[in-house]
JSON list of C-alpha atoms in Angstrom, two decimals:
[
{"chain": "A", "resi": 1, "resn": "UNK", "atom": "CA", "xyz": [-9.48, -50.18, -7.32]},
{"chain": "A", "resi": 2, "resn": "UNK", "atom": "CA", "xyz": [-7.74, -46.63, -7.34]},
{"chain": "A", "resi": 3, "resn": "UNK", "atom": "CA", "xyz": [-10.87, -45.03, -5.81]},
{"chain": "A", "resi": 4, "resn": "UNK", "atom": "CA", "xyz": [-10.52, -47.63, -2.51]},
{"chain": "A", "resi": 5, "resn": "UNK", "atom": "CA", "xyz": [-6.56, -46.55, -2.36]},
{"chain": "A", "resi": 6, "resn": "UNK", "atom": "CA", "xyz": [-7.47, -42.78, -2.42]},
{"chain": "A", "resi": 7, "resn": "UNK", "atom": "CA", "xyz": [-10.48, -43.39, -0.28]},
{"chain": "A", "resi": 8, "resn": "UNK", "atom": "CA", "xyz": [-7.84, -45.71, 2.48]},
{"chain": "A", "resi": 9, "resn": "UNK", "atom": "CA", "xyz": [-5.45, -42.54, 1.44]},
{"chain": "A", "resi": 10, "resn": "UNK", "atom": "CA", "xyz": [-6.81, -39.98, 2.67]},
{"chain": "A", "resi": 11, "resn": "UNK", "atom": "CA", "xyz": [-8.62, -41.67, 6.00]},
{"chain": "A", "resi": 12, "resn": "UNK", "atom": "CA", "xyz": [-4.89, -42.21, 6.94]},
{"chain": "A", "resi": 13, "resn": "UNK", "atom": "CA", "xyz": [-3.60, -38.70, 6.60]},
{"chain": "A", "resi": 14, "resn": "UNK", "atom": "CA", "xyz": [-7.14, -37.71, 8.04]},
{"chain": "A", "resi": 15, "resn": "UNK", "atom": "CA", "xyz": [-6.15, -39.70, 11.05]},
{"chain": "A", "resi": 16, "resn": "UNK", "atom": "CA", "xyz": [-2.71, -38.67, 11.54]},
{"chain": "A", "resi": 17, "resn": "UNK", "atom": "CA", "xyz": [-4.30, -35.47, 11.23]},
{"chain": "A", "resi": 18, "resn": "UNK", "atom": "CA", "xyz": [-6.13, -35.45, 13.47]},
{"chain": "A", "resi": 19, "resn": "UNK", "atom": "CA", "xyz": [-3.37, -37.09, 16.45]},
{"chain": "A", "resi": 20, "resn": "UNK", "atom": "CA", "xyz": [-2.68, -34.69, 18.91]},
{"chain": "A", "resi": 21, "resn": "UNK", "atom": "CA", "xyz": [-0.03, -34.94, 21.67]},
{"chain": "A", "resi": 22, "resn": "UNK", "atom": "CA", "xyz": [-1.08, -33.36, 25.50]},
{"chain": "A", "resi": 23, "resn": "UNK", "atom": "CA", "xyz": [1.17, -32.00, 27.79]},
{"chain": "A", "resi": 24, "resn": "UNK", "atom": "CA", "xyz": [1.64, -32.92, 31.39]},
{"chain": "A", "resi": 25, "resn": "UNK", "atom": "CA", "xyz": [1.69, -30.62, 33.85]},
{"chain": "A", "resi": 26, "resn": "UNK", "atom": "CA", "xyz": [5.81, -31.50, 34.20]},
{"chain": "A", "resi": 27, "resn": "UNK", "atom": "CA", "xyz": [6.66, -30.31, 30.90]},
{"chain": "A", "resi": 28, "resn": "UNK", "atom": "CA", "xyz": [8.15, -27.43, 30.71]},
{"chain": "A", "resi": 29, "resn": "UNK", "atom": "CA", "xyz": [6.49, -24.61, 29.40]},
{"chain": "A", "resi": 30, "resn": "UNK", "atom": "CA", "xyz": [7.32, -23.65, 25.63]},
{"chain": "A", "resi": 31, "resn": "UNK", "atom": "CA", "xyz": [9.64, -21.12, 25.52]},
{"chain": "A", "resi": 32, "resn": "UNK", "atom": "CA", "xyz": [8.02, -17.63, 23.67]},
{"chain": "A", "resi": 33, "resn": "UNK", "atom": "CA", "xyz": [9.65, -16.60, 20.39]},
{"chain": "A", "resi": 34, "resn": "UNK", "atom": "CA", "xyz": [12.23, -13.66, 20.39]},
{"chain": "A", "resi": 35, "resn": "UNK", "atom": "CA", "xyz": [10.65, -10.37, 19.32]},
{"chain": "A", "resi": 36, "resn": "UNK", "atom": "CA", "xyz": [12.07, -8.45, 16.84]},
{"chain": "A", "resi": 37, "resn": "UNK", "atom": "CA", "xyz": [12.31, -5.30, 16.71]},
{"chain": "A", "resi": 38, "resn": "UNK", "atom": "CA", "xyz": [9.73, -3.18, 14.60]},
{"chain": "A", "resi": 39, "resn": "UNK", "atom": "CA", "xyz": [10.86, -0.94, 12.28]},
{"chain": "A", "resi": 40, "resn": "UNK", "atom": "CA", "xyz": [8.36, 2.23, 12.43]},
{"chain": "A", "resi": 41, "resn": "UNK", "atom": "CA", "xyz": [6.30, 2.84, 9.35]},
{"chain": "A", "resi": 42, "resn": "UNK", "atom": "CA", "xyz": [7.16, 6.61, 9.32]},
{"chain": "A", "resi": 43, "resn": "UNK", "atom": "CA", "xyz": [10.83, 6.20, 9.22]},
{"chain": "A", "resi": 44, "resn": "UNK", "atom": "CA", "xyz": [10.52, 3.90, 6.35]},
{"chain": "A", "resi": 45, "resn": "UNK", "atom": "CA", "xyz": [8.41, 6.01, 4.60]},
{"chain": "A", "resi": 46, "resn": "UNK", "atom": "CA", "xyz": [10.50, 8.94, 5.23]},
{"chain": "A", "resi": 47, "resn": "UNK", "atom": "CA", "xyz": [12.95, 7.03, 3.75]},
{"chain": "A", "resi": 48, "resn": "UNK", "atom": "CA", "xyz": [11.31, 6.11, 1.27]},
{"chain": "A", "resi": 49, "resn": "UNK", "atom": "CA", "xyz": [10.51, 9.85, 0.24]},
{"chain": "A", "resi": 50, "resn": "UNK", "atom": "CA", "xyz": [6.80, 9.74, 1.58]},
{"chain": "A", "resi": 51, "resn": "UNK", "atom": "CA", "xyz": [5.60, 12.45, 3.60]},
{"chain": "A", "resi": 52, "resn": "UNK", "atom": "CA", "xyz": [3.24, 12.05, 6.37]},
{"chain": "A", "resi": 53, "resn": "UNK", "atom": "CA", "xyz": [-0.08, 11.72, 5.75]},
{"chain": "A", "resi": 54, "resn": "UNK", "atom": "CA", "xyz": [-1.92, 15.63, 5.33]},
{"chain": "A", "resi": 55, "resn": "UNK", "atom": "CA", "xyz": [-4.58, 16.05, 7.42]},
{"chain": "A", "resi": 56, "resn": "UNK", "atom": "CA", "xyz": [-6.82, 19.60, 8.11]},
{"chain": "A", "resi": 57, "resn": "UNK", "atom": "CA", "xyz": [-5.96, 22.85, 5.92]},
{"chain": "A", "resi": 58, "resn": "UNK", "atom": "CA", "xyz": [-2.84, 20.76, 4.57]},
{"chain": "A", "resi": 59, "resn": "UNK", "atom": "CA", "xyz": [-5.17, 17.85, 3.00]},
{"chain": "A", "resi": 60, "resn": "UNK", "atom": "CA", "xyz": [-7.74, 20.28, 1.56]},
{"chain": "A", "resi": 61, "resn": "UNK", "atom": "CA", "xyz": [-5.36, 22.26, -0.15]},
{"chain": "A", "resi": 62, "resn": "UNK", "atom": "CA", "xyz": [-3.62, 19.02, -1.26]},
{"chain": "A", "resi": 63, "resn": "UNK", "atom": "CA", "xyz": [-6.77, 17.91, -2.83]},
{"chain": "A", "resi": 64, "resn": "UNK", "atom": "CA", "xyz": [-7.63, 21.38, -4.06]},
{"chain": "A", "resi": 65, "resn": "UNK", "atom": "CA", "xyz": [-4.57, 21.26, -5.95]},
{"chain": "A", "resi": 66, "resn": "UNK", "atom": "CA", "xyz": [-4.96, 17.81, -7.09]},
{"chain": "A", "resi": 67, "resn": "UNK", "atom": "CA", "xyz": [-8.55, 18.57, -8.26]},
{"chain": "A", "resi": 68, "resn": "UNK", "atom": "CA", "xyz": [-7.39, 21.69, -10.63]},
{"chain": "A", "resi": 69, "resn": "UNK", "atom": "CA", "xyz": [-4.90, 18.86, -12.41]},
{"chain": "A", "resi": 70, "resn": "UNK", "atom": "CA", "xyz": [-7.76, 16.58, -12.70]},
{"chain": "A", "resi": 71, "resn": "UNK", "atom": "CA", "xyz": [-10.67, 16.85, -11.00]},
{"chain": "A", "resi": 72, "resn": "UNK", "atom": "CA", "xyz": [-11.83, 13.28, -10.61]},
{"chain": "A", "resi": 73, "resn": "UNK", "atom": "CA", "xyz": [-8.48, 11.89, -8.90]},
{"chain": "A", "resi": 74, "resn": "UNK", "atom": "CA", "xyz": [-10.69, 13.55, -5.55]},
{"chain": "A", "resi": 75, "resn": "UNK", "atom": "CA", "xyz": [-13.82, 11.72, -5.96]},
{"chain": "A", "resi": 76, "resn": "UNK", "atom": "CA", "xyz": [-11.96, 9.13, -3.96]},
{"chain": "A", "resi": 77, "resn": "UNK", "atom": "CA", "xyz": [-9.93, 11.10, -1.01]},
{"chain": "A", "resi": 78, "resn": "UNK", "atom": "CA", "xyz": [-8.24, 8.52, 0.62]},
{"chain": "A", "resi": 79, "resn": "UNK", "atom": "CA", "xyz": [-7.04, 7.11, -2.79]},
{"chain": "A", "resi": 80, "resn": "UNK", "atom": "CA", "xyz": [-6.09, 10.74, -4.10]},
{"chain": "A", "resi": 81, "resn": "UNK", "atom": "CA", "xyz": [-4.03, 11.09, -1.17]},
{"chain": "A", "resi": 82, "resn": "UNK", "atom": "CA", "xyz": [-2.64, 8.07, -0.34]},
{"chain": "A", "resi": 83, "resn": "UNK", "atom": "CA", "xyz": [-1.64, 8.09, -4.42]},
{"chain": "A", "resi": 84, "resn": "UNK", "atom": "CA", "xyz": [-0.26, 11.66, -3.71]},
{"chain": "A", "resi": 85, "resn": "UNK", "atom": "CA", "xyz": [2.19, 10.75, -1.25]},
{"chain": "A", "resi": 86, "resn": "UNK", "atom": "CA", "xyz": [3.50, 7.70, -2.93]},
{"chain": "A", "resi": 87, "resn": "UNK", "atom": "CA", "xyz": [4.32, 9.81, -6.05]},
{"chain": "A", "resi": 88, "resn": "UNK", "atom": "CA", "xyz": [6.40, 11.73, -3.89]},
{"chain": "A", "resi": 89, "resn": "UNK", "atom": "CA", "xyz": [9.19, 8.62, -3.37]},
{"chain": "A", "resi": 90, "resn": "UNK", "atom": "CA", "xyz": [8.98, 8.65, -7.32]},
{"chain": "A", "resi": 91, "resn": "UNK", "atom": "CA", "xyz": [9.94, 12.53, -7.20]},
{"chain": "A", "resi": 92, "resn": "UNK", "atom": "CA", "xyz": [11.94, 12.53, -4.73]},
{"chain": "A", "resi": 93, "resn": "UNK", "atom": "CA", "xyz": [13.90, 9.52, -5.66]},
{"chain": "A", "resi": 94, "resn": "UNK", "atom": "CA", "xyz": [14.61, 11.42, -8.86]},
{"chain": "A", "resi": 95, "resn": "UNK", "atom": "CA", "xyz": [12.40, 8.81, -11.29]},
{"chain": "A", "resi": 96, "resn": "UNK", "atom": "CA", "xyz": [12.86, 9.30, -14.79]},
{"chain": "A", "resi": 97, "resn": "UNK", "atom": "CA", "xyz": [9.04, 8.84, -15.56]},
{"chain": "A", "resi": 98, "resn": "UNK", "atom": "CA", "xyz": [7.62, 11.00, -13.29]},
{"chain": "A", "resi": 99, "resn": "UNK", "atom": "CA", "xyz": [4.92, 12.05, -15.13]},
{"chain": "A", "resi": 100, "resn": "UNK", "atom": "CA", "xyz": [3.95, 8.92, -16.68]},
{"chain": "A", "resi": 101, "resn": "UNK", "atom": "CA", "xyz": [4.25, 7.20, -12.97]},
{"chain": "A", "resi": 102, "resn": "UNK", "atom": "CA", "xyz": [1.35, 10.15, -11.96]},
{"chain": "A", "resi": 103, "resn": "UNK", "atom": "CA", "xyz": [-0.63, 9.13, -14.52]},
{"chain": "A", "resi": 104, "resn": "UNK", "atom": "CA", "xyz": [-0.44, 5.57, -13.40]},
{"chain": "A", "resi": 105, "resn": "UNK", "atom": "CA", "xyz": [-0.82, 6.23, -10.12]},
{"chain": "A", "resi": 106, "resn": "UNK", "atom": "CA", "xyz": [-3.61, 8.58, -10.04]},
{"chain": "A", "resi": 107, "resn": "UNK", "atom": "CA", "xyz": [-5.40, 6.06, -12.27]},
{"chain": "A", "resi": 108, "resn": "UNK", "atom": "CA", "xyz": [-7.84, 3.86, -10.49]},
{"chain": "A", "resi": 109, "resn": "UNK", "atom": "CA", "xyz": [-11.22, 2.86, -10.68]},
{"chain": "A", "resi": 110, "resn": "UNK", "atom": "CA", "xyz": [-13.31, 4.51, -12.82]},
{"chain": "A", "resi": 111, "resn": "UNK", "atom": "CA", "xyz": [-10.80, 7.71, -13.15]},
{"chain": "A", "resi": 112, "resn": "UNK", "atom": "CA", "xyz": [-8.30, 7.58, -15.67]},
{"chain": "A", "resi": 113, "resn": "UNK", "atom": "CA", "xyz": [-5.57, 10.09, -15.85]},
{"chain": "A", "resi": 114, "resn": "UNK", "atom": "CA", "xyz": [-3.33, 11.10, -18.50]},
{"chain": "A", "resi": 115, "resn": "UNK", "atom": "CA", "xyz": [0.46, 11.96, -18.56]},
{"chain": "A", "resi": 116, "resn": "UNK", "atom": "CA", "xyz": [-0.49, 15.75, -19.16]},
{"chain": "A", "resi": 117, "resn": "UNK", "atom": "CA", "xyz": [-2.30, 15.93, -15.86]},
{"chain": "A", "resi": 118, "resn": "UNK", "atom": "CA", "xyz": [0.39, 13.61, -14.07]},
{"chain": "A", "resi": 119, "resn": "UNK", "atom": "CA", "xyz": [2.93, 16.17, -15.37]},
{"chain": "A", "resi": 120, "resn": "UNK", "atom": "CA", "xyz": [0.26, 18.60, -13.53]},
{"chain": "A", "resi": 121, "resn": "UNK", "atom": "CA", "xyz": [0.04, 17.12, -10.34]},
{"chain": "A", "resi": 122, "resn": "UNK", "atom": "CA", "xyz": [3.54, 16.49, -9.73]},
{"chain": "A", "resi": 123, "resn": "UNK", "atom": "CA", "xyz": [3.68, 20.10, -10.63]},
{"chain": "A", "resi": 124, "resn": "UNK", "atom": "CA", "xyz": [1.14, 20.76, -8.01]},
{"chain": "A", "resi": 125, "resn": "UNK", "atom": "CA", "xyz": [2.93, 18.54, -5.48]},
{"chain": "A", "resi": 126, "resn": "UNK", "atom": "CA", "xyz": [6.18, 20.33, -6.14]},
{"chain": "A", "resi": 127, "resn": "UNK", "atom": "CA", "xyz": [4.79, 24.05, -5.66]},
{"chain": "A", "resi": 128, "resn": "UNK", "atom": "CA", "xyz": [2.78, 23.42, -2.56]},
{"chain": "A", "resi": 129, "resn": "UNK", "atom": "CA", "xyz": [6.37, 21.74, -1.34]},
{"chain": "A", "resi": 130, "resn": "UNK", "atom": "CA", "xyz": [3.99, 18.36, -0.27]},
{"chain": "A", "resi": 131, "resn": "UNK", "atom": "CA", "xyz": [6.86, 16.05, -1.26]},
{"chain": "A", "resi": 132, "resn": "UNK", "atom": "CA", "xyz": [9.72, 17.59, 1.19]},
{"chain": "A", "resi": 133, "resn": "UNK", "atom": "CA", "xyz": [10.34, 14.91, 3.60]}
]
């Protein structure tokens, strides 16, 4: 008995479903939503403490740096750098786990980095001036 009220169930919500009202040609056309304005990505992320992303000379030496504080963080670029300039909203913004949040966020995969080389790299960041926004 339950399995014909499901069954009767759900053919009614299929057909109301499936109901569809058309237009006529009268009607008045919908009106488009309101846009809002976009906020650019770069201004948030310069507000946000994160630097634009490196690219040339500037990313090579970036990863250069990165590599001499642990040299698998680079076996993934994008990842290395994309990590590398979202530590800088933790330095700029003055975090009180700096070096732990490195270690964290230079840990992914199948690389694993410890607070010693996050203390490095934000070193690293901090001398090649990578994190000045």
């Amino acid at each position: 008995m339950k399995t014909r009220a499901i069954t009767a169930l759900l053919l009614t919500a299929a057909a109301l479903t499936a109901c569809t009202t058309t237009s006529s040609s009268s009607d008045k056309p919908a009106k488009k939503p309101k846009s809002t304005p976009s906020v650019s990505m770069s201004a948030a992320e310069k507000a946000a403490g994160i630097p634009a992303e490196p690219t040339g000379a500037k990313r090579a030496e970036l990863l250069r740096a990165l590599a001499a504080a642990n040299p698998d963080v680079v076996k993934y670029e994008d990842k290395a750098i994309d990590a590398a300039r979202n530590q800088c909203s933790a330095i700029n913004g003055g975090g009180s786990k700096v070096d732990w949040t490195a270690s964290q966020r230079f840990t992914y995969k199948d690389v694993t980095t410890t607070e010693a080389q996050g203390k490095q790299i934000n070193d690293a960041l901090k001398g090649l001036k990578f994190c000045k926004v």
